[in-house]
Structure formats: C-alpha cells, structure tokens
Amino acid sequence: MMQVFNENKLLQDYLSSLDASISIGFVPTMGALHEGHLSLFKRARKENEILVVSIFVNPTQFDNKEDLVKYPQTLDNDFELLKSVNCDLVFIPTAKEIYDGHVVSAHFDFDGLEFVMEGEHRKGHFDGVGTIVKRLFEIVNPDKAYFGEKDFQQLQIIKKLVEQQQMPVEIIGCDIYREKDGLAMSSRNVRLLKKHRQEAPFIYKTLLKAKEKFKTKTITEVVDWVEKEFKKNSILKLEYFEITSEKTLKFSKRKRKGSNYRGFLAVFAGNVRLIDNIRLN
Ligand code: PAF
C-alpha cells in the first residue's frame, strides 16, 4: 500500500524504523507526472527495495513568477501513476515544512557549472535546485536518486553537490524520454498551444541533424548552423544553443580527443520555455 507523508518528521521516523539494510531509491519531482517520470520510477523500483517519490513545486528555483503560477498541478493523476508503479512512499511537504518560514535559497559554488546556459538565463535557479535537493536528501537519506538527462546541467550540478557535501547517495542519470514525434517529455508540454505543439518536433529534428554535422564540422560551424535553422522558423524562438563538454559544461572552440560533447538548447514556444539536449559523439 502506498503511504503519503506531509511532514518531514513523520517520514523520517518511518524511514528510520526500517531495517538499515533496506535500499531506498528516491525520485524527487515537482508533480505533473508523465511517462518520463514513469521511466525514472520504474528504474528506481527495479534497483531498490523501497521507492520514495517527492512532489514539491519548489518556489526558490523559479526565476519567472508566471512559470511558477502556471506550473501544472495534477495530483489525482499523479497518485494513479505512482500506484501503477507500486510506489511505497510519497512525500508531499508544504513550503513551511521544507523552508521553515524562510523561503529563500542558500548560495552554492558548483565550480562554475552554475554560470552557463540555464544558470545564465535563469538567475538563481541552481541555488534553488541545490537548496531543495540537499534538503530532500537530508530528509529521505536515499541510497540512490534518479534524475532525467533532459535537465543535464541540473544532473551534473547535483552530482557536484553530493560530492562537495559528501552525501552518501549515488546519483543516477536516466535517458531523455520522448514523445513519438521526438519532443522531450516535460510537465510544461501541456501548456503548449496547438500551433506550438505541432512545431515542437522541429527541436529534436534539428538536434539530430546537428549531431550528424558534428561528425565533420567544427563546433562553431554546427552552432552557426543551428542558429540559422531557428532563424528560419517563425514559430519557435531560440534562446541559446551551446555545445560543451559533458563534464565541464564549458564552451571550447576546439574538439578535444577523449571528451564527450553535448548540444544544449532552450527555446520559447510562445511563452512556454522548453529545453532539450543531445549527446554529439
Ligand atoms: O527536475 C525537477 O523536477 C526539479 O528541479 C527537482 C529536481 C525535483 C527539484 O525541485
């Protein structure tokens, strides 16, 4: 039977009553669950004895008020989905419970990973993510925690966070889950207007072509090509496209032997902001 907890202490009491050898797999979410989340739950379910999922729309990681207010909330549907994967524990805390009256984020130094791309375009975002993930890890104390590669920068930052804070949790990145037409699954997709939804597969198609070009072209040539493709598209507006090494997330002009590269982008489809990325080599 799935149990629901709203208070840190009750959840912690329950978890500490379990045998210490029982492995806990944890998937933190902001709700509005979809098949992308489902793939994380299934993997966590398979690799652990207990599956804990949290649902908390974390206010401190939203740089844009409208995005926070309009963030989809579908709790009934979320419960059905969680039951379908035999989730053991769902943690749905209030902001008061998490932030103890001070809804502000701590400041983190993630060795520069936080300054580029999403960090550059969403001020304070990764301080908010660091704050909530650290807090949730302290409460749940999982053995393994699962994150989707759609938020690849977030995944690298969380790996850095647990390394810096010496938290005993293994961070596991999971492949991007896509709609049949290639659009990366995201809770924000339901907010897309019809014309934007219809045009959205252009994003992944362009990333796939960029991957093909990466085999023979320089980094600058591929970036220029992607920017030009989006300029020709009157419906989607490119905020950034960057190619970086997976490890450092730093731009480099030259391809270095032994480095893995990824292409990252953020796109506005009307007032909905979508992100995606692809491994290039
Ligand atoms: O990826 C998300 O849904 C959120 O950033 C997370 C990790 C649940 C923290 O609020």
Short mmCIF file of C-alpha atoms and ligand atoms in Angstrom, two decimals:
data_model
loop_
_atom_site.label_atom_id
_atom_site.label_comp_id
_atom_site.label_asym_id
_atom_site.label_seq_id
_atom_site.Cartn_x
_atom_site.Cartn_y
_atom_site.Cartn_z
CA MET A 1 0.00 0.00 0.00
CA MET A 2 1.27 3.44 -0.92
CA GLN A 3 1.74 5.73 2.06
CA VAL A 4 1.58 9.51 1.86
CA PHE A 5 3.54 11.80 4.19
CA ASN A 6 3.29 15.58 4.51
CA GLU A 7 5.65 16.09 7.43
CA ASN A 8 9.43 15.64 7.47
CA LYS A 9 9.44 14.16 10.92
CA LEU A 10 6.80 11.51 10.24
CA LEU A 11 8.57 10.44 7.07
CA GLN A 12 11.94 10.34 8.82
CA ASP A 13 10.51 8.36 11.76
CA TYR A 14 9.03 5.85 9.35
CA LEU A 15 12.21 5.50 7.28
CA SER A 16 14.43 5.15 10.33
CA SER A 17 12.17 2.37 11.64
CA LEU A 18 13.12 0.28 8.58
CA ASP A 19 15.95 -2.20 8.66
CA ALA A 20 19.19 -0.37 7.78
CA SER A 21 19.96 -2.90 5.03
CA ILE A 22 16.85 -1.91 3.04
CA SER A 23 17.83 0.14 0.00
CA ILE A 24 15.93 3.34 -0.70
CA GLY A 25 15.53 4.66 -4.23
CA PHE A 26 14.38 8.27 -4.45
CA VAL A 27 12.90 10.32 -7.28
CA PRO A 28 12.32 13.99 -6.43
CA THR A 29 9.69 15.63 -8.66
CA MET A 30 7.54 18.71 -8.91
CA GLY A 31 4.47 16.64 -9.80
CA ALA A 32 2.54 16.90 -13.08
CA LEU A 33 3.95 13.44 -13.66
CA HIS A 34 4.32 11.99 -17.15
CA GLU A 35 5.88 9.00 -18.86
CA GLY A 36 9.35 10.49 -18.49
CA HIS A 37 8.93 10.36 -14.71
CA LEU A 38 7.45 6.89 -15.05
CA SER A 39 10.68 5.62 -16.58
CA LEU A 40 12.63 7.01 -13.59
CA PHE A 41 10.21 5.37 -11.13
CA LYS A 42 10.45 2.02 -12.90
CA ARG A 43 14.23 2.06 -12.83
CA ALA A 44 14.32 3.13 -9.16
CA ARG A 45 11.72 0.46 -8.35
CA LYS A 46 13.85 -2.23 -10.02
CA GLU A 47 17.09 -1.23 -8.34
CA ASN A 48 15.83 -0.69 -4.76
CA GLU A 49 13.62 -2.26 -2.14
CA ILE A 50 11.75 0.95 -1.31
CA LEU A 51 10.67 3.62 -3.77
CA VAL A 52 10.19 7.13 -2.38
CA VAL A 53 8.86 9.92 -4.60
CA SER A 54 8.55 13.53 -3.52
CA ILE A 55 6.18 16.07 -5.06
CA PHE A 56 7.05 19.66 -4.27
CA VAL A 57 6.88 22.67 -6.58
CA ASN A 58 9.94 24.42 -5.28
CA PRO A 59 9.38 28.20 -5.38
CA THR A 60 13.04 29.19 -5.00
CA GLN A 61 14.12 27.62 -8.30
CA PHE A 62 11.67 29.65 -10.40
CA ASP A 63 13.18 32.85 -11.75
CA ASN A 64 9.91 33.57 -13.55
CA LYS A 65 6.77 34.13 -11.43
CA GLU A 66 4.40 33.26 -14.26
CA ASP A 67 6.14 29.92 -14.81
CA LEU A 68 5.67 29.13 -11.11
CA VAL A 69 1.99 30.19 -11.01
CA LYS A 70 1.22 28.28 -14.21
CA TYR A 71 3.17 25.18 -13.28
CA PRO A 72 0.68 22.32 -13.89
CA GLN A 73 -0.72 20.55 -10.82
CA THR A 74 -2.37 17.17 -11.42
CA LEU A 75 -2.31 15.43 -8.06
CA ASP A 76 -5.09 12.85 -8.73
CA ASN A 77 -3.41 11.75 -11.90
CA ASP A 78 -0.01 11.71 -10.15
CA PHE A 79 -1.37 9.33 -7.50
CA GLU A 80 -2.71 6.95 -10.14
CA LEU A 81 0.63 6.90 -11.88
CA LEU A 82 2.52 6.32 -8.62
CA LYS A 83 0.21 3.46 -7.66
CA SER A 84 0.75 1.87 -11.08
CA VAL A 85 4.47 1.52 -10.32
CA ASN A 86 3.89 0.32 -6.74
CA CYS A 87 5.46 3.38 -5.19
CA ASP A 88 5.88 2.80 -1.44
CA LEU A 89 6.08 6.34 -0.08
CA VAL A 90 5.03 9.70 -1.46
CA PHE A 91 6.33 12.79 0.27
CA ILE A 92 4.28 15.96 -0.33
CA PRO A 93 5.62 18.59 2.05
CA THR A 94 4.38 22.16 2.43
CA ALA A 95 6.77 25.06 1.81
CA LYS A 96 6.68 25.72 5.55
CA GLU A 97 7.82 22.19 6.27
CA ILE A 98 10.72 22.49 3.81
CA TYR A 99 11.78 26.09 4.38
CA ASP A 100 10.76 26.59 7.98
CA GLY A 101 9.29 30.03 7.30
CA HIS A 102 12.24 31.35 5.25
CA VAL A 103 11.51 30.69 1.60
CA VAL A 104 14.97 31.62 0.35
CA SER A 105 17.74 29.57 -1.18
CA ALA A 106 21.24 29.03 0.11
CA HIS A 107 24.13 30.08 -2.10
CA PHE A 108 26.26 27.40 -3.72
CA ASP A 109 29.54 27.34 -5.60
CA PHE A 110 29.37 24.49 -8.12
CA ASP A 111 32.80 25.17 -9.66
CA GLY A 112 31.31 27.23 -12.48
CA LEU A 113 28.75 24.63 -13.64
CA GLU A 114 26.05 27.03 -12.42
CA PHE A 115 27.04 30.07 -14.52
CA VAL A 116 26.39 28.77 -18.04
CA MET A 117 23.23 28.03 -20.03
CA GLU A 118 20.29 27.55 -17.61
CA GLY A 119 22.29 29.29 -14.88
CA GLU A 120 22.98 32.27 -17.12
CA HIS A 121 19.40 32.56 -18.37
CA ARG A 122 17.56 31.71 -15.13
CA LYS A 123 19.21 33.73 -12.38
CA GLY A 124 19.30 31.93 -9.03
CA HIS A 125 17.80 28.76 -10.49
CA PHE A 126 20.58 26.41 -9.42
CA ASP A 127 20.79 27.89 -5.91
CA GLY A 128 17.10 26.95 -5.63
CA VAL A 129 17.70 23.46 -7.02
CA GLY A 130 20.74 22.92 -4.76
CA THR A 131 18.79 24.06 -1.70
CA ILE A 132 15.79 21.80 -2.27
CA VAL A 133 17.72 18.73 -3.37
CA LYS A 134 20.11 18.97 -0.39
CA ARG A 135 17.15 19.37 1.98
CA LEU A 136 15.26 16.42 0.45
CA PHE A 137 18.36 14.22 0.58
CA GLU A 138 18.80 15.09 4.26
CA ILE A 139 15.20 14.12 4.99
CA VAL A 140 14.93 10.96 2.84
CA ASN A 141 18.55 9.82 3.08
CA PRO A 142 18.30 7.64 -0.04
CA ASP A 143 20.85 5.14 -1.32
CA LYS A 144 20.23 6.13 -4.93
CA ALA A 145 18.48 9.12 -6.50
CA TYR A 146 17.32 9.34 -10.11
CA PHE A 147 17.25 12.36 -12.43
CA GLY A 148 16.41 12.71 -16.11
CA GLU A 149 19.05 13.81 -18.61
CA LYS A 150 16.67 16.35 -20.12
CA ASP A 151 17.95 18.57 -17.30
CA PHE A 152 21.53 17.51 -17.96
CA GLN A 153 23.04 20.60 -16.35
CA GLN A 154 20.94 20.01 -13.24
CA LEU A 155 22.15 16.39 -13.17
CA GLN A 156 25.83 17.47 -13.30
CA ILE A 157 25.21 20.08 -10.60
CA ILE A 158 23.54 17.56 -8.31
CA LYS A 159 26.49 15.18 -8.78
CA LYS A 160 28.77 18.08 -7.80
CA LEU A 161 26.53 18.93 -4.80
CA VAL A 162 26.72 15.44 -3.29
CA GLU A 163 30.46 15.29 -3.92
CA GLN A 164 31.03 18.67 -2.23
CA GLN A 165 28.68 17.95 0.68
CA GLN A 166 29.92 14.36 0.93
CA MET A 167 26.39 13.00 0.90
CA PRO A 168 26.21 9.19 0.77
CA VAL A 169 23.84 8.97 -2.19
CA GLU A 170 24.51 7.64 -5.67
CA ILE A 171 23.18 9.94 -8.41
CA ILE A 172 21.82 8.16 -11.44
CA GLY A 173 21.12 9.91 -14.74
CA CYS A 174 18.42 8.43 -16.97
CA ASP A 175 17.94 8.82 -20.73
CA ILE A 176 15.62 11.50 -22.08
CA TYR A 177 12.13 10.17 -22.66
CA ARG A 178 10.49 11.48 -25.83
CA GLU A 179 7.07 11.65 -27.41
CA LYS A 180 6.76 9.59 -30.62
CA ASP A 181 7.47 12.72 -32.66
CA GLY A 182 10.67 13.45 -30.70
CA LEU A 183 9.53 16.19 -28.30
CA ALA A 184 11.25 15.63 -24.95
CA MET A 185 8.67 14.87 -22.25
CA SER A 186 8.14 17.76 -19.87
CA SER A 187 5.41 18.82 -17.47
CA ARG A 188 5.33 22.13 -19.35
CA ASN A 189 4.30 20.47 -22.66
CA VAL A 190 0.62 20.53 -21.65
CA ARG A 191 0.80 24.33 -21.67
CA LEU A 192 1.77 24.47 -25.35
CA LEU A 193 -0.75 25.97 -27.77
CA LYS A 194 -1.69 23.74 -30.68
CA LYS A 195 0.49 25.56 -33.20
CA HIS A 196 3.49 25.40 -30.87
CA ARG A 197 2.93 21.74 -30.06
CA GLN A 198 2.74 20.96 -33.78
CA GLU A 199 6.01 22.75 -34.46
CA ALA A 200 7.85 21.43 -31.38
CA PRO A 201 9.30 18.24 -33.03
CA PHE A 202 11.49 20.66 -35.03
CA ILE A 203 13.64 20.95 -31.89
CA TYR A 204 14.73 17.30 -31.75
CA LYS A 205 14.95 17.03 -35.54
CA THR A 206 17.39 19.94 -35.54
CA LEU A 207 19.40 18.38 -32.70
CA LEU A 208 19.66 15.11 -34.66
CA LYS A 209 20.89 16.95 -37.74
CA ALA A 210 23.39 18.86 -35.58
CA LYS A 211 24.71 15.52 -34.32
CA GLU A 212 25.20 14.37 -37.90
CA LYS A 213 27.03 17.61 -38.78
CA PHE A 214 29.22 17.36 -35.67
CA LYS A 215 30.99 14.38 -37.30
CA THR A 216 32.56 16.56 -39.99
CA LYS A 217 32.12 20.23 -38.98
CA THR A 218 33.74 22.40 -36.30
CA ILE A 219 31.89 23.36 -33.12
CA THR A 220 31.42 26.93 -34.37
CA GLU A 221 30.04 25.72 -37.70
CA VAL A 222 27.47 23.49 -36.00
CA VAL A 223 26.39 26.29 -33.61
CA ASP A 224 26.03 28.73 -36.52
CA TRP A 225 24.03 26.18 -38.49
CA VAL A 226 21.57 25.53 -35.63
CA GLU A 227 21.12 29.27 -35.03
CA LYS A 228 20.37 29.79 -38.73
CA GLU A 229 17.84 26.93 -38.79
CA PHE A 230 15.94 28.52 -35.89
CA LYS A 231 16.06 31.95 -37.52
CA LYS A 232 14.16 30.43 -40.45
CA ASN A 233 11.49 29.11 -38.06
CA SER A 234 8.86 31.76 -37.38
CA ILE A 235 7.09 29.83 -34.58
CA LEU A 236 9.89 28.76 -32.23
CA LYS A 237 12.34 31.26 -30.78
CA LEU A 238 15.81 30.01 -29.87
CA GLU A 239 17.15 31.42 -26.60
CA TYR A 240 20.51 29.64 -26.81
CA PHE A 241 22.23 26.71 -28.45
CA GLU A 242 25.57 25.71 -26.99
CA ILE A 243 27.98 22.86 -27.43
CA THR A 244 30.05 21.99 -24.38
CA SER A 245 31.97 19.09 -22.92
CA GLU A 246 29.64 16.97 -20.77
CA LYS A 247 31.93 17.12 -17.78
CA THR A 248 32.82 20.80 -17.51
CA LEU A 249 29.85 22.32 -19.41
CA LYS A 250 32.40 24.81 -20.68
CA PHE A 251 32.41 26.10 -24.23
CA SER A 252 35.50 25.18 -26.17
CA LYS A 253 36.28 26.11 -29.76
CA ARG A 254 38.30 23.01 -30.44
CA LYS A 255 37.10 19.41 -30.15
CA ARG A 256 39.37 17.65 -27.69
CA LYS A 257 40.21 13.96 -28.03
CA GLY A 258 38.54 11.85 -25.35
CA SER A 259 35.92 14.47 -24.46
CA ASN A 260 32.21 13.82 -24.81
CA TYR A 261 30.25 16.72 -26.21
CA ARG A 262 26.61 17.65 -25.94
CA GLY A 263 24.47 20.24 -27.67
CA PHE A 264 22.08 22.11 -25.36
CA LEU A 265 19.27 24.47 -26.20
CA ALA A 266 16.40 26.47 -24.76
CA VAL A 267 13.52 27.51 -26.97
CA PHE A 268 10.47 29.68 -26.46
CA ALA A 269 7.28 28.24 -27.92
CA GLY A 270 5.01 31.21 -27.24
CA ASN A 271 5.50 31.87 -23.54
CA VAL A 272 6.43 28.27 -22.74
CA ARG A 273 10.15 27.69 -22.39
CA LEU A 274 11.41 24.26 -23.46
CA ILE A 275 14.88 22.77 -23.04
CA ASP A 276 16.50 19.77 -24.70
CA ASN A 277 19.95 18.34 -25.36
CA ILE A 278 21.73 15.62 -27.29
CA ARG A 279 24.97 13.67 -26.96
CA LEU A 280 27.01 14.57 -30.05
CA ASN A 281 29.81 11.99 -30.03
O1 PAF B 1 13.80 18.37 -12.04
C1 PAF B 1 12.92 18.72 -11.24
O2 PAF B 1 11.75 18.34 -11.35
C2 PAF B 1 13.29 19.64 -10.09
O3 PAF B 1 14.28 20.53 -10.47
C3 PAF B 1 13.68 18.88 -8.81
C4 PAF B 1 14.94 18.06 -9.03
C5 PAF B 1 12.55 17.99 -8.36
C6 PAF B 1 13.98 19.88 -7.68
O4 PAF B 1 12.87 20.66 -7.38
#
